[in-house]
Tab-separated table of C-alpha atoms and ligand atoms in Angstrom:
chain	number	residue	atom	x	y	z
A	1	MET	CA	-33.238	20.096	-12.912
A	2	ALA	CA	-29.849	21.668	-13.445
A	3	ARG	CA	-27.092	18.962	-13.734
A	4	VAL	CA	-25.322	18.185	-10.558
A	5	PHE	CA	-21.568	16.976	-11.077
A	6	VAL	CA	-20.184	15.126	-8.318
A	7	ILE	CA	-16.023	15.293	-7.965
A	8	THR	CA	-14.022	12.511	-5.865
A	9	GLY	CA	-11.089	10.688	-5.248
A	10	PRO	CA	-8.248	10.647	-2.710
A	11	SER	CA	-7.087	13.246	-0.772
A	12	GLY	CA	-4.483	15.128	-2.771
A	13	VAL	CA	-5.224	13.863	-6.374
A	14	GLY	CA	-5.902	17.224	-7.246
A	15	LYS	CA	-9.586	17.959	-6.775
A	16	GLY	CA	-9.731	21.239	-6.133
A	17	THR	CA	-7.045	22.349	-8.528
A	18	LEU	CA	-8.663	20.539	-11.634
A	19	ILE	CA	-11.919	22.218	-10.627
A	20	ARG	CA	-10.648	25.695	-10.459
A	21	GLY	CA	-9.416	24.684	-14.202
A	22	LEU	CA	-12.824	23.630	-15.133
A	23	VAL	CA	-14.925	26.378	-13.847
A	24	ALA	CA	-12.512	28.912	-15.362
A	25	ARG	CA	-13.379	26.908	-18.641
A	26	VAL	CA	-16.766	26.516	-18.245
A	27	PRO	CA	-17.924	29.741	-16.163
A	28	GLU	CA	-21.665	28.592	-15.927
A	29	LEU	CA	-20.756	25.947	-13.490
A	30	GLU	CA	-20.951	26.754	-9.522
A	31	LEU	CA	-18.920	25.249	-6.860
A	32	SER	CA	-21.272	24.093	-3.629
A	33	VAL	CA	-19.313	25.473	-0.442
A	34	SER	CA	-19.411	22.313	1.871
A	35	ALA	CA	-20.243	22.286	5.743
A	36	THR	CA	-16.960	20.729	8.162
A	37	THR	CA	-15.658	20.771	11.391
A	38	ARG	CA	-12.232	20.606	10.335
A	39	PRO	CA	-10.420	23.785	11.601
A	40	PRO	CA	-9.549	26.523	8.696
A	41	ARG	CA	-6.268	26.082	6.700
A	42	PRO	CA	-4.028	29.732	6.632
A	43	GLY	CA	-5.917	31.970	3.939
A	44	GLU	CA	-9.367	29.439	4.003
A	45	ARG	CA	-12.095	31.906	4.557
A	46	ASP	CA	-15.781	30.949	6.188
A	47	GLY	CA	-18.417	30.923	3.637
A	48	VAL	CA	-16.193	30.757	0.459
A	49	ASP	CA	-13.887	27.472	1.132
A	50	TYR	CA	-16.313	25.443	3.698
A	51	HIS	CA	-18.940	26.738	6.067
A	52	PHE	CA	-16.702	25.993	8.935
A	53	LEU	CA	-19.322	24.833	11.850
A	54	THR	CA	-18.580	23.439	15.234
A	55	ASP	CA	-19.280	19.987	16.146
A	56	GLU	CA	-22.641	21.044	17.755
A	57	GLU	CA	-23.591	23.001	15.066
A	58	PHE	CA	-22.904	20.358	12.669
A	59	GLU	CA	-25.034	17.728	14.865
A	60	ARG	CA	-27.893	19.720	14.863
A	61	ARG	CA	-27.817	20.378	10.858
A	62	ILE	CA	-28.059	16.723	10.562
A	63	ARG	CA	-31.065	16.661	13.224
A	64	ALA	CA	-32.639	19.404	10.833
A	65	GLY	CA	-32.366	17.527	7.629
A	66	GLU	CA	-30.318	20.303	6.319
A	67	PHE	CA	-27.990	17.830	4.515
A	68	VAL	CA	-27.920	15.889	1.239
A	69	GLU	CA	-25.256	13.963	2.556
A	70	HIS	CA	-22.808	13.888	5.421
A	71	ALA	CA	-19.686	11.576	6.142
A	72	ASP	CA	-17.014	11.353	8.457
A	73	TYR	CA	-13.287	11.834	7.161
A	74	SER	CA	-9.892	11.645	8.602
A	75	GLY	CA	-11.526	12.393	12.604
A	76	ARG	CA	-13.799	15.501	11.010
A	77	ARG	CA	-17.122	15.540	9.781
A	78	TYR	CA	-17.748	17.070	6.280
A	79	GLY	CA	-20.782	17.777	4.288
A	80	THR	CA	-22.989	18.946	1.766
A	81	LEU	CA	-26.009	21.630	2.438
A	82	ARG	CA	-29.380	21.112	0.784
A	83	SER	CA	-29.485	24.817	0.700
A	84	GLU	CA	-25.979	25.284	-1.502
A	85	LEU	CA	-27.329	22.718	-3.894
A	86	GLU	CA	-30.981	23.716	-4.010
A	87	GLN	CA	-30.459	27.449	-4.351
A	88	ARG	CA	-28.364	26.781	-7.654
A	89	THR	CA	-30.544	23.442	-9.201
A	90	SER	CA	-33.713	25.664	-8.565
A	91	ALA	CA	-32.247	28.887	-10.639
A	92	GLY	CA	-30.673	26.264	-13.432
A	93	VAL	CA	-27.564	26.765	-12.522
A	94	PRO	CA	-25.321	23.416	-12.700
A	95	VAL	CA	-23.383	22.563	-9.654
A	96	VAL	CA	-20.172	20.807	-8.686
A	97	LEU	CA	-19.850	19.083	-5.340
A	98	GLU	CA	-16.236	18.264	-4.647
A	99	ILE	CA	-16.625	15.496	-1.968
A	100	GLU	CA	-15.075	12.260	-0.742
A	101	VAL	CA	-16.263	8.735	-1.516
A	102	GLN	CA	-18.587	8.063	1.118
A	103	GLY	CA	-20.247	11.222	0.427
A	104	ALA	CA	-20.136	10.583	-3.192
A	105	ARG	CA	-22.045	6.998	-2.758
A	106	LEU	CA	-24.769	8.797	-0.736
A	107	VAL	CA	-25.130	11.363	-3.463
A	108	ARG	CA	-25.856	8.309	-6.075
A	109	ALA	CA	-28.114	7.095	-4.086
A	110	ALA	CA	-29.946	10.286	-3.336
A	111	LEU	CA	-29.437	11.894	-6.787
A	112	PRO	CA	-29.381	9.066	-9.410
A	113	ASP	CA	-28.887	11.715	-12.675
A	114	ALA	CA	-26.095	13.456	-10.701
A	115	VAL	CA	-22.822	12.653	-13.087
A	116	GLN	CA	-20.024	11.179	-10.873
A	117	ILE	CA	-16.165	11.414	-11.617
A	118	PHE	CA	-13.394	9.993	-10.010
A	119	ILE	CA	-10.082	11.281	-10.162
A	120	MET	CA	-6.956	8.954	-10.277
A	121	PRO	CA	-3.285	9.712	-9.119
A	122	PRO	CA	-0.882	8.549	-11.932
A	123	SER	CA	0.717	6.479	-8.555
A	124	ARG	CA	0.346	6.114	-5.122
A	125	GLU	CA	3.982	7.797	-4.609
A	126	ALA	CA	2.565	10.836	-6.867
A	127	LEU	CA	-0.370	10.923	-4.246
A	128	ARG	CA	1.981	10.906	-1.423
A	129	GLU	CA	4.624	13.631	-2.963
A	130	ARG	CA	1.429	16.080	-3.625
A	131	LEU	CA	-0.112	15.551	0.056
A	132	VAL	CA	3.253	16.428	1.524
A	133	GLY	CA	4.010	19.579	-1.572
A	134	ARG	CA	0.679	20.859	-0.925
A	135	GLY	CA	2.174	21.733	2.751
A	136	THR	CA	-1.324	21.941	4.453
A	137	ASP	CA	-1.959	18.763	6.561
A	138	SER	CA	0.711	17.254	9.508
A	139	GLU	CA	2.818	14.360	9.262
A	140	ASP	CA	0.138	12.369	10.743
A	141	ASP	CA	-2.966	13.753	8.933
A	142	ILE	CA	-1.287	12.632	5.601
A	143	ALA	CA	-0.673	9.110	6.878
A	144	ARG	CA	-4.455	9.376	7.936
A	145	ARG	CA	-5.126	10.580	4.528
A	146	LEU	CA	-3.112	8.070	2.543
A	147	ALA	CA	-4.890	5.056	4.505
A	148	VAL	CA	-8.482	6.353	3.453
A	149	ALA	CA	-6.868	6.894	-0.204
A	150	GLU	CA	-6.308	2.975	-0.462
A	151	ARG	CA	-9.818	1.951	0.208
A	152	GLU	CA	-11.111	4.918	-1.717
A	153	LEU	CA	-8.939	3.849	-5.051
A	154	MET	CA	-10.607	0.587	-4.650
A	155	ALA	CA	-13.951	2.077	-5.078
A	156	GLN	CA	-12.869	4.064	-8.428
A	157	ASP	CA	-14.745	1.635	-11.067
A	158	GLU	CA	-18.231	2.398	-9.275
A	159	PHE	CA	-17.654	5.790	-10.927
A	160	ALA	CA	-19.474	6.470	-14.429
A	161	TYR	CA	-16.256	8.652	-15.351
A	162	LYS	CA	-12.377	8.501	-14.243
A	163	VAL	CA	-10.184	11.123	-14.988
A	164	LEU	CA	-6.311	10.469	-14.659
A	165	ASN	CA	-5.048	13.278	-13.237
A	166	ASP	CA	-1.281	13.062	-14.521
A	167	ARG	CA	-0.583	16.029	-16.701
A	168	GLN	CA	-3.008	18.865	-15.040
A	169	THR	CA	-3.744	20.396	-18.819
A	170	GLU	CA	-5.109	17.055	-20.062
A	171	ALA	CA	-7.071	16.195	-17.156
A	172	VAL	CA	-8.683	19.662	-17.110
A	173	ASP	CA	-9.329	19.080	-20.955
A	174	GLU	CA	-10.822	15.704	-20.206
A	175	LEU	CA	-13.053	17.109	-17.581
A	176	GLU	CA	-14.411	19.819	-19.708
A	177	SER	CA	-15.461	17.894	-22.644
A	178	ILE	CA	-17.280	15.183	-20.120
A	179	VAL	CA	-19.119	17.906	-18.772
A	180	ARG	CA	-19.722	19.704	-22.001
A	181	ARG	CA	-21.173	16.575	-23.134
A	182	GLU	CA	-23.415	15.992	-20.129
A	183	LEU	CA	-24.539	19.478	-20.428
A	184	THR	CA	-25.828	19.382	-24.047
A	185	HIS	CA	-27.177	16.024	-23.249
A	186	SER	CA	-29.368	16.980	-20.596
A	187	LEU	CA	-30.714	19.795	-22.938
A	188	SER	CA	-31.588	17.687	-25.625
A	189	ARG	CA	-33.174	15.509	-22.951
B	201	LIG	P1	-7.597	17.384	-3.339
B	201	LIG	O1	-8.540	18.812	-3.398
B	201	LIG	O2	-7.466	16.480	-3.970
B	201	LIG	O3	-6.885	17.581	-1.775
B	201	LIG	P2	-5.162	19.518	-4.184
B	201	LIG	O4	-5.951	20.168	-5.733
B	201	LIG	O5	-5.303	20.535	-3.296
B	201	LIG	O6	-6.008	18.159	-3.833
B	201	LIG	O7	-3.682	19.045	-4.852
B	201	LIG	C1	-3.040	19.129	-3.978
B	201	LIG	C2	-1.375	19.349	-4.657
B	201	LIG	O8	-1.269	18.636	-5.968
B	201	LIG	C3	-1.596	20.786	-4.716
B	201	LIG	O9	-0.341	21.316	-3.989
B	201	LIG	C4	-1.624	20.589	-6.735
B	201	LIG	O10	-0.707	21.824	-6.769
B	201	LIG	C5	-0.715	19.574	-6.848
B	201	LIG	N1	-1.212	19.454	-8.159
B	201	LIG	C6	-2.258	18.685	-8.372
B	201	LIG	N2	-2.483	18.759	-9.764
B	201	LIG	C7	-1.043	18.356	-10.079
B	201	LIG	C8	-0.708	17.516	-11.233
B	201	LIG	N3	-1.659	17.179	-12.277
B	201	LIG	N4	0.327	17.408	-11.544
B	201	LIG	C9	1.608	17.610	-10.206
B	201	LIG	N5	0.792	18.198	-9.276
B	201	LIG	C10	-0.617	18.626	-9.009
B	202	LIG	P1	-10.237	18.632	3.038
B	202	LIG	O1	-9.723	18.759	4.570
B	202	LIG	O2	-8.577	18.349	2.347
B	202	LIG	O3	-10.619	19.910	2.408
B	202	LIG	O4	-10.948	17.594	2.581
B	202	LIG	C1	-10.912	16.327	2.871
B	202	LIG	C2	-11.848	15.351	2.282
B	202	LIG	O5	-13.499	15.799	2.301
B	202	LIG	C3	-11.614	15.584	0.833
B	202	LIG	O6	-11.430	14.232	0.217
B	202	LIG	C4	-12.767	16.119	0.108
B	202	LIG	O7	-13.020	16.121	-1.127
B	202	LIG	C5	-14.188	16.105	1.342
B	202	LIG	N1	-15.242	16.662	1.695
B	202	LIG	C6	-15.081	18.089	1.684
B	202	LIG	N2	-16.680	18.717	1.102
B	202	LIG	C7	-17.337	17.529	1.765
B	202	LIG	C8	-18.719	17.310	1.527
B	202	LIG	O8	-19.367	18.218	1.800
B	202	LIG	N3	-19.212	15.911	1.929
B	202	LIG	C9	-18.262	15.167	2.161
B	202	LIG	N4	-18.868	13.560	2.117
B	202	LIG	N5	-16.842	15.016	1.507
B	202	LIG	C10	-16.334	16.077	1.423
């Protein structure tokens, strides 16, 4: 089966930014499009950035067994659809999941061969500055995300790989080397 890479870490640490850099360097990787009940941010497109679902539709899909994992985060629901994962892995395409820590734990149980990577901020202050600087979340939402980040940071040692996102290029270099090593390793098994 194709490899699955789980990239996790607190909101605002730079997961999305690093993944864009990673996919530019390793173009065979594809990003799984998650489902969420949060409203789209300006510029986000349904089916591209997320599958934006109502609460009822999200609940229906849970009951239909359509999720590999799902979690509540900052008052909204997020989940990885089985179809997003399976259409790629069955075609031999390595896939990246960008998910929060509870979801990463569920994937660890469901897919023990998935490669788990935790992205670390240089400091809590830098994390706050990045969330504020991104300009996409309200003050209340930023406060909620930072509170969750405290718990998420405590979980970092559960992960096989930890990558510090201080200088962006260096973090992408490190991610690329982890991914290439794991892809080569799976070919030789
Ligand atoms: P996440 O996907 O983890 O929530 P984003 O990728 O949206 O985080 O990044 C949050 C903000 O931090 C963005 O404005 C992004 O441009 C910025 N950022 C990402 N990496 C770095 C870095 N290494 N140094 C400074 N700012 C960064
Ligand atoms: P945002 O609202 O900033 O897009 O995402 C909030 C958090 O939800 C981020 O930490 C992001 O990684 C996480 N997330 C996105 N998609 C999923 C998913 O499918 N499952 C889980 N568990 N978390 C997700």
